[in-house]
PDB file of C-alpha atoms and ligand atoms in Angstrom:
ATOM      1  CA  MET A  12      65.112 -45.963  11.094  1.00 74.00           C
ATOM      2  CA  ALA A  13      61.979 -45.137  12.254  1.00 82.00           C
ATOM      3  CA  ASP A  14      59.454 -43.633   9.572  1.00 94.00           C
ATOM      4  CA  SER A  15      56.563 -42.574  12.016  1.00 96.00           C
ATOM      5  CA  LEU A  16      55.830 -41.928  15.745  1.00 98.00           C
ATOM      6  CA  THR A  17      52.617 -41.243  17.464  1.00 98.00           C
ATOM      7  CA  PHE A  18      52.248 -40.332  20.632  1.00 98.00           C
ATOM      8  CA  ALA A  19      50.185 -38.536  23.895  1.00 99.00           C
ATOM      9  CA  HIS A  20      51.389 -35.582  26.135  1.00 99.00           C
ATOM     10  CA  VAL A  21      49.458 -35.478  29.521  1.00 98.00           C
ATOM     11  CA  THR A  22      50.295 -33.084  32.118  1.00 98.00           C
ATOM     12  CA  ASP A  23      49.651 -31.145  35.294  1.00 97.00           C
ATOM     13  CA  ILE A  24      46.849 -33.864  36.557  1.00 96.00           C
ATOM     14  CA  HIS A  25      47.306 -32.673  40.213  1.00 94.00           C
ATOM     15  CA  LEU A  26      45.658 -35.796  41.948  1.00 94.00           C
ATOM     16  CA  THR A  27      44.257 -34.648  45.182  1.00 88.00           C
ATOM     17  CA  GLU A  28      42.620 -35.867  48.698  1.00 78.00           C
ATOM     18  CA  ALA A  29      43.192 -32.190  50.115  1.00 62.00           C
ATOM     19  CA  GLY A  30      39.824 -30.496  48.606  1.00 60.00           C
ATOM     20  CA  GLU A  31      41.996 -27.877  47.005  1.00 58.00           C
ATOM     21  CA  SER A  32      44.740 -27.934  44.343  1.00 59.00           C
ATOM     22  CA  TRP A  33      46.467 -25.163  42.553  1.00 60.00           C
ATOM     23  CA  GLY A  34      43.999 -24.019  40.258  1.00 58.00           C
ATOM     24  CA  THR A  35      42.383 -26.931  39.257  1.00 66.00           C
ATOM     25  CA  LEU A  36      39.009 -29.232  39.300  1.00 72.00           C
ATOM     26  CA  ASP A  37      40.384 -31.073  42.096  1.00 71.00           C
ATOM     27  CA  ASP A  38      37.571 -33.063  42.122  1.00 83.00           C
ATOM     28  CA  LEU A  39      37.473 -34.389  38.301  1.00 90.00           C
ATOM     29  CA  ALA A  40      41.144 -34.463  38.106  1.00 94.00           C
ATOM     30  CA  GLU A  41      40.849 -38.490  38.818  1.00 94.00           C
ATOM     31  CA  ASP A  42      38.186 -38.975  36.451  1.00 95.00           C
ATOM     32  CA  LEU A  43      39.710 -37.081  33.778  1.00 96.00           C
ATOM     33  CA  PHE A  44      42.772 -38.879  34.024  1.00 98.00           C
ATOM     34  CA  ALA A  45      40.671 -42.007  33.891  1.00 98.00           C
ATOM     35  CA  ARG A  46      38.688 -41.258  30.568  1.00 98.00           C
ATOM     36  CA  VAL A  47      42.022 -40.180  28.962  1.00 98.00           C
ATOM     37  CA  VAL A  48      43.681 -43.614  29.891  1.00 98.00           C
ATOM     38  CA  GLU A  49      40.647 -45.298  28.746  1.00 98.00           C
ATOM     39  CA  THR A  50      40.732 -42.943  25.213  1.00 98.00           C
ATOM     40  CA  PHE A  51      44.442 -43.977  24.693  1.00 98.00           C
ATOM     41  CA  ASN A  52      43.750 -47.522  25.268  1.00 98.00           C
ATOM     42  CA  ARG A  53      40.965 -47.346  22.467  1.00 98.00           C
ATOM     43  CA  MET A  54      43.506 -45.914  20.308  1.00 98.00           C
ATOM     44  CA  ASP A  55      45.433 -47.853  17.149  1.00 97.00           C
ATOM     45  CA  GLY A  56      49.023 -46.517  17.014  1.00 97.00           C
ATOM     46  CA  LEU A  57      49.726 -45.007  19.883  1.00 98.00           C
ATOM     47  CA  ASP A  58      53.331 -45.775  20.587  1.00 98.00           C
ATOM     48  CA  PHE A  59      53.518 -44.257  24.409  1.00 98.00           C
ATOM     49  CA  VAL A  60      52.200 -41.642  26.644  1.00 99.00           C
ATOM     50  CA  LEU A  61      54.426 -39.212  27.859  1.00 99.00           C
ATOM     51  CA  ILE A  62      53.329 -37.212  31.251  1.00 99.00           C
ATOM     52  CA  THR A  63      55.324 -34.238  32.208  1.00 98.00           C
ATOM     53  CA  GLY A  64      54.848 -33.877  35.976  1.00 98.00           C
ATOM     54  CA  ASP A  65      52.604 -32.322  38.448  1.00 96.00           C
ATOM     55  CA  VAL A  66      50.598 -35.587  38.557  1.00 97.00           C
ATOM     56  CA  VAL A  67      49.721 -35.054  42.342  1.00 95.00           C
ATOM     57  CA  ASP A  68      48.985 -32.171  44.192  1.00 91.00           C
ATOM     58  CA  THR A  69      50.497 -32.960  47.696  1.00 88.00           C
ATOM     59  CA  ALA A  70      52.337 -36.137  47.515  1.00 91.00           C
ATOM     60  CA  SER A  71      50.346 -37.549  50.066  1.00 91.00           C
ATOM     61  CA  PRO A  72      50.859 -41.680  50.270  1.00 93.00           C
ATOM     62  CA  ALA A  73      46.934 -41.527  49.165  1.00 92.00           C
ATOM     63  CA  GLU A  74      47.247 -39.200  45.997  1.00 93.00           C
ATOM     64  CA  VAL A  75      50.729 -41.463  45.026  1.00 96.00           C
ATOM     65  CA  ASP A  76      48.904 -44.513  45.353  1.00 96.00           C
ATOM     66  CA  ARG A  77      45.896 -43.252  43.159  1.00 96.00           C
ATOM     67  CA  PHE A  78      48.024 -42.296  40.755  1.00 97.00           C
ATOM     68  CA  ARG A  79      49.652 -46.047  40.480  1.00 98.00           C
ATOM     69  CA  GLU A  80      45.927 -47.245  40.350  1.00 98.00           C
ATOM     70  CA  LEU A  81      44.914 -44.787  37.585  1.00 98.00           C
ATOM     71  CA  ILE A  82      47.840 -45.685  35.246  1.00 98.00           C
ATOM     72  CA  ALA A  83      47.605 -49.270  35.535  1.00 98.00           C
ATOM     73  CA  PRO A  84      45.296 -49.973  33.046  1.00 98.00           C
ATOM     74  CA  LEU A  85      46.939 -47.942  30.630  1.00 98.00           C
ATOM     75  CA  GLU A  86      48.329 -50.398  28.075  1.00 98.00           C
ATOM     76  CA  VAL A  87      50.852 -48.432  25.981  1.00 98.00           C
ATOM     77  CA  PRO A  88      54.418 -47.505  27.652  1.00 98.00           C
ATOM     78  CA  TRP A  89      54.314 -44.288  29.750  1.00 98.00           C
ATOM     79  CA  HIS A  90      57.290 -42.161  30.546  1.00 98.00           C
ATOM     80  CA  PHE A  91      57.070 -39.727  33.237  1.00 98.00           C
ATOM     81  CA  ILE A  92      59.374 -36.826  34.567  1.00 98.00           C
ATOM     82  CA  PRO A  93      58.489 -35.105  38.134  1.00 97.00           C
ATOM     83  CA  GLY A  94      57.441 -32.083  38.603  1.00 97.00           C
ATOM     84  CA  ASN A  95      57.423 -29.745  41.464  1.00 95.00           C
ATOM     85  CA  HIS A  96      54.411 -31.052  42.875  1.00 93.00           C
ATOM     86  CA  ASP A  97      55.556 -34.283  42.964  1.00 94.00           C
ATOM     87  CA  GLY A  98      57.221 -34.190  45.954  1.00 78.00           C
ATOM     88  CA  PHE A  99      57.628 -31.147  47.858  1.00 71.00           C
ATOM     89  CA  TYR A 100      57.620 -30.017  52.032  1.00 66.00           C
ATOM     90  CA  ASP A 101      54.310 -28.512  52.585  1.00 71.00           C
ATOM     91  CA  PRO A 102      53.510 -27.692  56.360  1.00 74.00           C
ATOM     92  CA  ARG A 103      49.973 -28.000  55.747  1.00 76.00           C
ATOM     93  CA  VAL A 104      50.479 -31.558  54.525  1.00 79.00           C
ATOM     94  CA  PRO A 105      52.282 -33.302  57.610  1.00 81.00           C
ATOM     95  CA  ASN A 106      51.649 -36.454  55.962  1.00 84.00           C
ATOM     96  CA  ALA A 107      53.037 -35.658  52.265  1.00 88.00           C
ATOM     97  CA  LEU A 108      56.271 -38.069  51.413  1.00 91.00           C
ATOM     98  CA  PRO A 109      59.605 -36.968  51.132  1.00 89.00           C
ATOM     99  CA  PRO A 110      60.192 -36.043  47.712  1.00 89.00           C
ATOM    100  CA  HIS A 111      62.481 -38.647  46.531  1.00 92.00           C
ATOM    101  CA  GLU A 112      60.141 -41.400  48.129  1.00 95.00           C
ATOM    102  CA  ALA A 113      57.035 -39.572  46.058  1.00 95.00           C
ATOM    103  CA  VAL A 114      59.119 -39.893  43.204  1.00 97.00           C
ATOM    104  CA  SER A 115      59.966 -43.595  43.634  1.00 97.00           C
ATOM    105  CA  ARG A 116      56.489 -44.548  44.287  1.00 97.00           C
ATOM    106  CA  LEU A 117      54.916 -42.485  41.427  1.00 98.00           C
ATOM    107  CA  ASP A 118      57.442 -44.473  39.158  1.00 98.00           C
ATOM    108  CA  PRO A 119      59.772 -46.923  40.380  1.00 98.00           C
ATOM    109  CA  ARG A 120      62.217 -46.708  37.202  1.00 98.00           C
ATOM    110  CA  LEU A 121      62.994 -43.491  39.054  1.00 98.00           C
ATOM    111  CA  ALA A 122      63.966 -44.930  42.200  1.00 97.00           C
ATOM    112  CA  ASP A 123      67.625 -45.249  41.586  1.00 95.00           C
ATOM    113  CA  PRO A 124      69.420 -43.015  42.158  1.00 94.00           C
ATOM    114  CA  PRO A 125      67.236 -41.536  45.157  1.00 95.00           C
ATOM    115  CA  PRO A 126      64.993 -39.228  42.799  1.00 95.00           C
ATOM    116  CA  ILE A 127      66.053 -36.025  44.768  1.00 93.00           C
ATOM    117  CA  PRO A 128      65.752 -32.553  42.915  1.00 93.00           C
ATOM    118  CA  GLN A 129      67.979 -32.662  39.488  1.00 96.00           C
ATOM    119  CA  GLN A 130      68.334 -36.285  39.867  1.00 96.00           C
ATOM    120  CA  ALA A 131      65.184 -38.030  38.049  1.00 97.00           C
ATOM    121  CA  ARG A 132      66.479 -38.060  34.654  1.00 98.00           C
ATOM    122  CA  TRP A 133      66.695 -40.357  32.380  1.00 98.00           C
ATOM    123  CA  SER A 134      67.337 -41.170  28.262  1.00 98.00           C
ATOM    124  CA  ARG A 135      65.512 -43.666  26.633  1.00 98.00           C
ATOM    125  CA  PRO A 136      65.380 -45.040  22.940  1.00 98.00           C
ATOM    126  CA  VAL A 137      61.267 -44.590  21.946  1.00 98.00           C
ATOM    127  CA  ALA A 138      61.681 -46.022  18.282  1.00 97.00           C
ATOM    128  CA  ALA A 139      64.966 -46.723  15.806  1.00 95.00           C
ATOM    129  CA  ASP A 140      66.988 -44.121  16.005  1.00 95.00           C
ATOM    130  CA  VAL A 141      64.572 -41.926  18.676  1.00 97.00           C
ATOM    131  CA  GLN A 142      65.877 -41.104  21.740  1.00 98.00           C
ATOM    132  CA  LEU A 143      63.339 -39.262  24.383  1.00 98.00           C
ATOM    133  CA  ILE A 144      65.422 -37.489  27.154  1.00 99.00           C
ATOM    134  CA  GLY A 145      63.520 -36.756  30.293  1.00 98.00           C
ATOM    135  CA  LEU A 146      65.104 -33.788  32.196  1.00 98.00           C
ATOM    136  CA  GLU A 147      64.545 -33.134  35.808  1.00 97.00           C
ATOM    137  CA  SER A 148      63.823 -29.260  36.550  1.00 97.00           C
ATOM    138  CA  ARG A 149      62.650 -29.560  40.119  1.00 96.00           C
ATOM    139  CA  ILE A 150      64.586 -27.583  42.861  1.00 94.00           C
ATOM    140  CA  ALA A 151      64.759 -28.701  46.581  1.00 88.00           C
ATOM    141  CA  ASP A 152      62.398 -25.810  48.328  1.00 82.00           C
ATOM    142  CA  ASP A 153      60.382 -23.932  45.465  1.00 89.00           C
ATOM    143  CA  TRP A 154      58.217 -24.005  42.472  1.00 94.00           C
ATOM    144  CA  GLY A 155      60.701 -22.532  39.932  1.00 96.00           C
ATOM    145  CA  GLY A 156      63.101 -24.738  37.825  1.00 97.00           C
ATOM    146  CA  VAL A 157      66.579 -25.340  36.838  1.00 98.00           C
ATOM    147  CA  ILE A 158      68.635 -27.505  35.043  1.00 98.00           C
ATOM    148  CA  ASP A 159      71.942 -27.194  37.175  1.00 98.00           C
ATOM    149  CA  ALA A 160      75.603 -27.604  36.270  1.00 98.00           C
ATOM    150  CA  GLY A 161      75.533 -31.253  36.939  1.00 98.00           C
ATOM    151  CA  GLN A 162      72.656 -32.115  34.716  1.00 98.00           C
ATOM    152  CA  MET A 163      73.654 -29.910  31.898  1.00 98.00           C
ATOM    153  CA  ALA A 164      77.086 -31.889  31.802  1.00 98.00           C
ATOM    154  CA  TRP A 165      74.866 -35.114  31.639  1.00 98.00           C
ATOM    155  CA  LEU A 166      72.851 -33.682  29.388  1.00 98.00           C
ATOM    156  CA  ARG A 167      75.722 -32.434  27.041  1.00 98.00           C
ATOM    157  CA  ALA A 168      76.945 -36.340  27.355  1.00 98.00           C
ATOM    158  CA  GLU A 169      73.644 -37.870  26.345  1.00 98.00           C
ATOM    159  CA  LEU A 170      73.075 -35.333  23.469  1.00 98.00           C
ATOM    160  CA  GLU A 171      76.788 -36.492  22.199  1.00 98.00           C
ATOM    161  CA  ALA A 172      76.098 -40.214  22.962  1.00 98.00           C
ATOM    162  CA  HIS A 173      73.059 -39.759  20.625  1.00 98.00           C
ATOM    163  CA  ARG A 174      74.418 -37.178  17.568  1.00 98.00           C
ATOM    164  CA  GLY A 175      74.130 -39.727  15.405  1.00 97.00           C
ATOM    165  CA  ASP A 176      70.259 -40.528  15.766  1.00 97.00           C
ATOM    166  CA  ASP A 177      67.437 -39.443  13.709  1.00 95.00           C
ATOM    167  CA  LEU A 178      65.638 -37.493  16.225  1.00 97.00           C
ATOM    168  CA  VAL A 179      66.144 -36.309  19.874  1.00 98.00           C
ATOM    169  CA  ILE A 180      62.877 -35.155  21.918  1.00 98.00           C
ATOM    170  CA  VAL A 181      63.464 -33.467  25.378  1.00 99.00           C
ATOM    171  CA  ALA A 182      60.939 -33.428  27.821  1.00 99.00           C
ATOM    172  CA  VAL A 183      61.066 -31.228  30.733  1.00 99.00           C
ATOM    173  CA  HIS A 184      58.415 -29.872  33.140  1.00 98.00           C
ATOM    174  CA  HIS A 185      59.045 -26.151  33.645  1.00 98.00           C
ATOM    175  CA  PRO A 186      59.200 -24.489  29.729  1.00 99.00           C
ATOM    176  CA  LEU A 187      62.592 -23.621  28.480  1.00 98.00           C
ATOM    177  CA  HIS A 188      61.086 -20.682  27.269  1.00 98.00           C
ATOM    178  CA  MET A 189      59.133 -17.431  28.239  1.00 98.00           C
ATOM    179  CA  LEU A 190      55.541 -18.024  27.312  1.00 98.00           C
ATOM    180  CA  THR A 191      54.803 -14.291  28.451  1.00 98.00           C
ATOM    181  CA  PRO A 192      57.216 -11.280  29.078  1.00 98.00           C
ATOM    182  CA  LEU A 193      55.716 -11.392  32.718  1.00 98.00           C
ATOM    183  CA  ASN A 194      58.200 -14.440  33.356  1.00 98.00           C
ATOM    184  CA  LYS A 195      60.870 -12.301  33.680  1.00 98.00           C
ATOM    185  CA  GLU A 196      59.147 -10.808  36.819  1.00 98.00           C
ATOM    186  CA  GLU A 197      59.209 -11.917  40.590  1.00 97.00           C
ATOM    187  CA  TRP A 198      56.508 -14.813  40.907  1.00 97.00           C
ATOM    188  CA  TRP A 199      56.088 -15.300  37.249  1.00 98.00           C
ATOM    189  CA  CYS A 200      59.671 -16.732  36.405  1.00 98.00           C
ATOM    190  CA  ASN A 201      58.816 -19.558  38.396  1.00 98.00           C
ATOM    191  CA  PHE A 202      56.614 -20.877  35.761  1.00 98.00           C
ATOM    192  CA  VAL A 203      59.791 -21.373  33.553  1.00 98.00           C
ATOM    193  CA  CYS A 204      62.910 -23.102  33.743  1.00 98.00           C
ATOM    194  CA  SER A 205      65.436 -20.005  35.292  1.00 98.00           C
ATOM    195  CA  ASN A 206      68.263 -21.324  32.690  1.00 98.00           C
ATOM    196  CA  GLY A 207      66.058 -22.087  29.660  1.00 98.00           C
ATOM    197  CA  PRO A 208      68.049 -19.678  27.416  1.00 98.00           C
ATOM    198  CA  GLU A 209      71.250 -21.668  28.468  1.00 98.00           C
ATOM    199  CA  VAL A 210      69.739 -25.052  27.769  1.00 99.00           C
ATOM    200  CA  GLU A 211      68.206 -24.182  24.609  1.00 98.00           C
ATOM    201  CA  ALA A 212      72.014 -22.609  23.441  1.00 98.00           C
ATOM    202  CA  LEU A 213      73.118 -26.476  24.468  1.00 98.00           C
ATOM    203  CA  LEU A 214      70.377 -28.158  22.166  1.00 98.00           C
ATOM    204  CA  ASP A 215      71.304 -25.793  19.540  1.00 98.00           C
ATOM    205  CA  GLU A 216      74.643 -27.264  19.263  1.00 98.00           C
ATOM    206  CA  PHE A 217      72.579 -30.668  18.439  1.00 98.00           C
ATOM    207  CA  PRO A 218      70.267 -30.232  14.877  1.00 97.00           C
ATOM    208  CA  ASN A 219      68.392 -33.311  15.821  1.00 97.00           C
ATOM    209  CA  ALA A 220      67.318 -32.361  18.931  1.00 98.00           C
ATOM    210  CA  ARG A 221      63.932 -31.057  17.286  1.00 98.00           C
ATOM    211  CA  LEU A 222      61.444 -31.464  19.672  1.00 98.00           C
ATOM    212  CA  VAL A 223      60.839 -30.183  23.281  1.00 99.00           C
ATOM    213  CA  ILE A 224      57.855 -31.040  25.494  1.00 99.00           C
ATOM    214  CA  SER A 225      56.887 -29.466  28.860  1.00 98.00           C
ATOM    215  CA  GLY A 226      54.122 -28.473  31.198  1.00 98.00           C
ATOM    216  CA  HIS A 227      54.026 -26.687  34.616  1.00 98.00           C
ATOM    217  CA  HIS A 228      52.726 -23.390  33.049  1.00 98.00           C
ATOM    218  CA  HIS A 229      49.351 -24.666  32.947  1.00 97.00           C
ATOM    219  CA  ALA A 230      49.097 -22.817  29.813  1.00 98.00           C
ATOM    220  CA  SER A 231      49.342 -24.159  25.972  1.00 98.00           C
ATOM    221  CA  GLN A 232      51.629 -22.321  23.631  1.00 98.00           C
ATOM    222  CA  ILE A 233      53.859 -23.838  20.638  1.00 98.00           C
ATOM    223  CA  VAL A 234      56.803 -22.039  19.651  1.00 98.00           C
ATOM    224  CA  GLN A 235      59.312 -22.806  16.790  1.00 98.00           C
ATOM    225  CA  ARG A 236      62.777 -21.465  16.689  1.00 98.00           C
ATOM    226  CA  PRO A 237      64.528 -20.173  13.678  1.00 97.00           C
ATOM    227  CA  ASN A 238      66.663 -23.358  13.469  1.00 96.00           C
ATOM    228  CA  GLY A 239      63.053 -25.504  13.201  1.00 96.00           C
ATOM    229  CA  ARG A 240      63.363 -26.862  16.730  1.00 98.00           C
ATOM    230  CA  LEU A 241      59.831 -26.927  18.142  1.00 98.00           C
ATOM    231  CA  HIS A 242      58.527 -26.190  21.946  1.00 98.00           C
ATOM    232  CA  VAL A 243      55.366 -27.528  23.049  1.00 99.00           C
ATOM    233  CA  VAL A 244      53.920 -26.597  26.017  1.00 99.00           C
ATOM    234  CA  THR A 245      50.602 -27.950  26.928  1.00 98.00           C
ATOM    235  CA  ALA A 246      48.121 -26.760  29.612  1.00 98.00           C
ATOM    236  CA  ALA A 247      46.967 -28.614  32.555  1.00 97.00           C
ATOM    237  CA  LEU A 248      44.345 -31.705  32.243  1.00 97.00           C
ATOM    238  CA  SER A 249      42.636 -31.163  35.326  1.00 92.00           C
ATOM    239  CA  GLY A 250      42.269 -27.134  35.030  1.00 93.00           C
ATOM    240  CA  TYR A 251      41.031 -24.940  32.363  1.00 96.00           C
ATOM    241  CA  PRO A 252      41.506 -25.882  29.170  1.00 96.00           C
ATOM    242  CA  CYS A 253      41.724 -29.800  30.368  1.00 97.00           C
ATOM    243  CA  VAL A 254      43.366 -30.512  27.606  1.00 98.00           C
ATOM    244  CA  TYR A 255      45.895 -33.127  26.377  1.00 98.00           C
ATOM    245  CA  ARG A 256      47.769 -33.480  22.926  1.00 98.00           C
ATOM    246  CA  LEU A 257      48.378 -35.983  20.414  1.00 98.00           C
ATOM    247  CA  ILE A 258      51.731 -35.719  18.742  1.00 98.00           C
ATOM    248  CA  ARG A 259      52.297 -37.526  15.606  1.00 98.00           C
ATOM    249  CA  LEU A 260      55.853 -37.189  13.943  1.00 98.00           C
ATOM    250  CA  THR A 261      56.244 -38.784  10.068  1.00 97.00           C
ATOM    251  CA  ARG A 262      59.757 -38.971   8.194  1.00 96.00           C
ATOM    252  CA  GLU A 263      59.350 -38.343   4.329  1.00 95.00           C
ATOM    253  CA  ASP A 264      62.070 -37.651   2.035  1.00 92.00           C
ATOM    254  CA  GLY A 265      64.783 -37.176   5.025  1.00 89.00           C
ATOM    255  CA  ALA A 266      62.849 -34.984   6.866  1.00 95.00           C
ATOM    256  CA  TRP A 267      60.406 -35.368  10.429  1.00 97.00           C
ATOM    257  CA  TYR A 268      56.806 -33.500  10.128  1.00 98.00           C
ATOM    258  CA  ILE A 269      54.764 -33.007  13.405  1.00 98.00           C
ATOM    259  CA  ARG A 270      51.289 -32.744  13.667  1.00 98.00           C
ATOM    260  CA  VAL A 271      50.084 -31.541  17.123  1.00 98.00           C
ATOM    261  CA  GLU A 272      46.101 -31.889  18.016  1.00 98.00           C
ATOM    262  CA  THR A 273      44.908 -30.869  21.193  1.00 98.00           C
ATOM    263  CA  HIS A 274      42.013 -32.461  22.856  1.00 98.00           C
ATOM    264  CA  SER A 275      39.541 -32.498  26.129  1.00 98.00           C
ATOM    265  CA  PRO A 276      38.228 -35.161  27.821  1.00 98.00           C
ATOM    266  CA  ALA A 277      35.581 -32.486  29.700  1.00 97.00           C
ATOM    267  CA  ASN A 278      32.223 -31.914  28.515  1.00 97.00           C
ATOM    268  CA  GLU A 279      30.905 -28.374  27.966  1.00 96.00           C
ATOM    269  CA  ALA A 280      29.569 -28.287  31.487  1.00 95.00           C
ATOM    270  CA  GLU A 281      33.154 -29.320  33.044  1.00 95.00           C
ATOM    271  CA  ARG A 282      34.542 -27.410  30.887  1.00 95.00           C
ATOM    272  CA  ARG A 283      32.641 -24.089  32.168  1.00 94.00           C
ATOM    273  CA  ARG A 284      33.129 -24.960  35.571  1.00 93.00           C
ATOM    274  CA  ALA A 285      36.660 -24.850  35.024  1.00 94.00           C
ATOM    275  CA  TYR A 286      36.648 -21.970  33.356  1.00 95.00           C
ATOM    276  CA  ASP A 287      34.615 -20.105  36.093  1.00 94.00           C
ATOM    277  CA  ARG A 288      37.436 -21.564  38.911  1.00 92.00           C
ATOM    278  CA  LEU A 289      40.152 -20.027  36.867  1.00 94.00           C
ATOM    279  CA  ILE A 290      38.838 -16.757  36.133  1.00 95.00           C
ATOM    280  CA  THR A 291      37.932 -16.428  39.938  1.00 93.00           C
ATOM    281  CA  GLY A 292      41.773 -17.519  40.797  1.00 92.00           C
ATOM    282  CA  LYS A 293      44.584 -15.908  42.321  1.00 93.00           C
ATOM    283  CA  THR A 294      46.515 -15.906  38.974  1.00 95.00           C
ATOM    284  CA  ALA A 295      43.840 -14.714  36.791  1.00 96.00           C
ATOM    285  CA  GLN A 296      43.852 -11.744  39.152  1.00 96.00           C
ATOM    286  CA  LYS A 297      47.572 -11.300  38.919  1.00 96.00           C
ATOM    287  CA  TYR A 298      47.706 -11.457  35.285  1.00 97.00           C
ATOM    288  CA  ASN A 299      45.185  -8.729  34.682  1.00 97.00           C
ATOM    289  CA  SER A 300      43.120  -7.473  37.529  1.00 95.00           C
ATOM    290  CA  THR A 301      40.653  -5.373  35.427  1.00 97.00           C
ATOM    291  CA  ASP A 302      39.815  -8.311  33.367  1.00 98.00           C
ATOM    292  CA  PRO A 303      40.485 -11.568  34.831  1.00 96.00           C
ATOM    293  CA  THR A 304      39.281 -13.478  31.650  1.00 98.00           C
ATOM    294  CA  ALA A 305      42.492 -12.718  29.740  1.00 98.00           C
ATOM    295  CA  TRP A 306      44.495 -15.309  31.533  1.00 98.00           C
ATOM    296  CA  ALA A 307      41.976 -18.026  30.449  1.00 97.00           C
ATOM    297  CA  ARG A 308      42.199 -16.908  26.617  1.00 98.00           C
ATOM    298  CA  PHE A 309      46.045 -17.240  27.269  1.00 98.00           C
ATOM    299  CA  VAL A 310      46.284 -20.621  28.841  1.00 98.00           C
ATOM    300  CA  GLU A 311      43.871 -21.554  26.143  1.00 98.00           C
ATOM    301  CA  GLY A 312      46.442 -20.442  23.621  1.00 98.00           C
ATOM    302  CA  ARG A 313      46.122 -19.127  20.220  1.00 98.00           C
ATOM    303  CA  PRO A 314      44.441 -21.354  17.462  1.00 98.00           C
ATOM    304  CA  GLU A 315      48.281 -22.189  16.276  1.00 98.00           C
ATOM    305  CA  ASP A 316      48.815 -23.116  20.050  1.00 98.00           C
ATOM    306  CA  ARG A 317      46.566 -25.608  19.635  1.00 98.00           C
ATOM    307  CA  PHE A 318      46.959 -26.935  16.432  1.00 98.00           C
ATOM    308  CA  PHE A 319      50.281 -27.369  14.567  1.00 98.00           C
ATOM    309  CA  GLU A 320      51.547 -28.979  11.602  1.00 98.00           C
ATOM    310  CA  GLY A 321      54.794 -28.498  10.028  1.00 97.00           C
ATOM    311  CA  ARG A 322      58.199 -29.616   9.283  1.00 97.00           C
ATOM    312  CA  LEU A 323      60.795 -30.270  12.172  1.00 96.00           C
ATOM    313  CA  GLY A 324      64.295 -28.573  11.239  1.00 80.00           C
TER     314      GLY A 324
HETATM  315 FE1  FE2 Z  26      51.279 -27.526  38.090  1.00 66.84          FE
HETATM  316 FE1  FE2 Z  27      54.519 -27.418  37.999  1.00 66.84          FE
END
């Protein structure tokens, strides 16, 4: 049985060659990702890196190849679940790879079965009695997410198979919970998994499923359910606030304790540029047209969304 586990969470890198990307610092994405890979290689005791999707922006062959080049020097194991940008049809990008080809090239471990949306799911042990389950929330033709009936059945079987494990961690691109009441509304609902409550109800049946990790919303938030399960949503690496997380789990006296830290590879000038870009973007306008800086505060999160220490379950 593992006594401790340390991993890094990186999400929404949006590597792009198109000159524009989804509200991110497109020209800095490669650099920021290269910096975090270097940082991870210098760290002692890092068990793995978890990447929860949107690593590229349009899934062109050049973007996909660039991701492979940038991840190659990473010296610890890494795990990847695709996001909506990791393979989708965009008429403005005629050379974009079909979704299943893009995902297969980003991570050849996901090539079989063909990783069409909902299929690039996996379940792997990451330590003794600790299982990491990667859910696949992409849908075929939009940027919203779901866990469909087939995948729900697969998830139930996987959770049953690991009911005796000490800890189960779930990774999913689209958050399972609403980060803001706006997530009930049209357009904003695409920021979360449309049947997140159903997935959470299933997880509730398995007390060892204590941690859920997500991206996609480009906002940092940490929520703890009454049963102690922690939901960690991390903001984008390449858009304000340009962050990744370090997550340390330790087991003491039969309980798991967690420490979530938030770090940025960007310097102050870069973060300032990311901030300016964010508050002039359309999402900031939609969030609060009279005060677009409110969106910056939201994505950065409250202090308790940036640092958390406590018991799981
Ligand atoms: Fe994203
Ligand atoms: Fe996304």
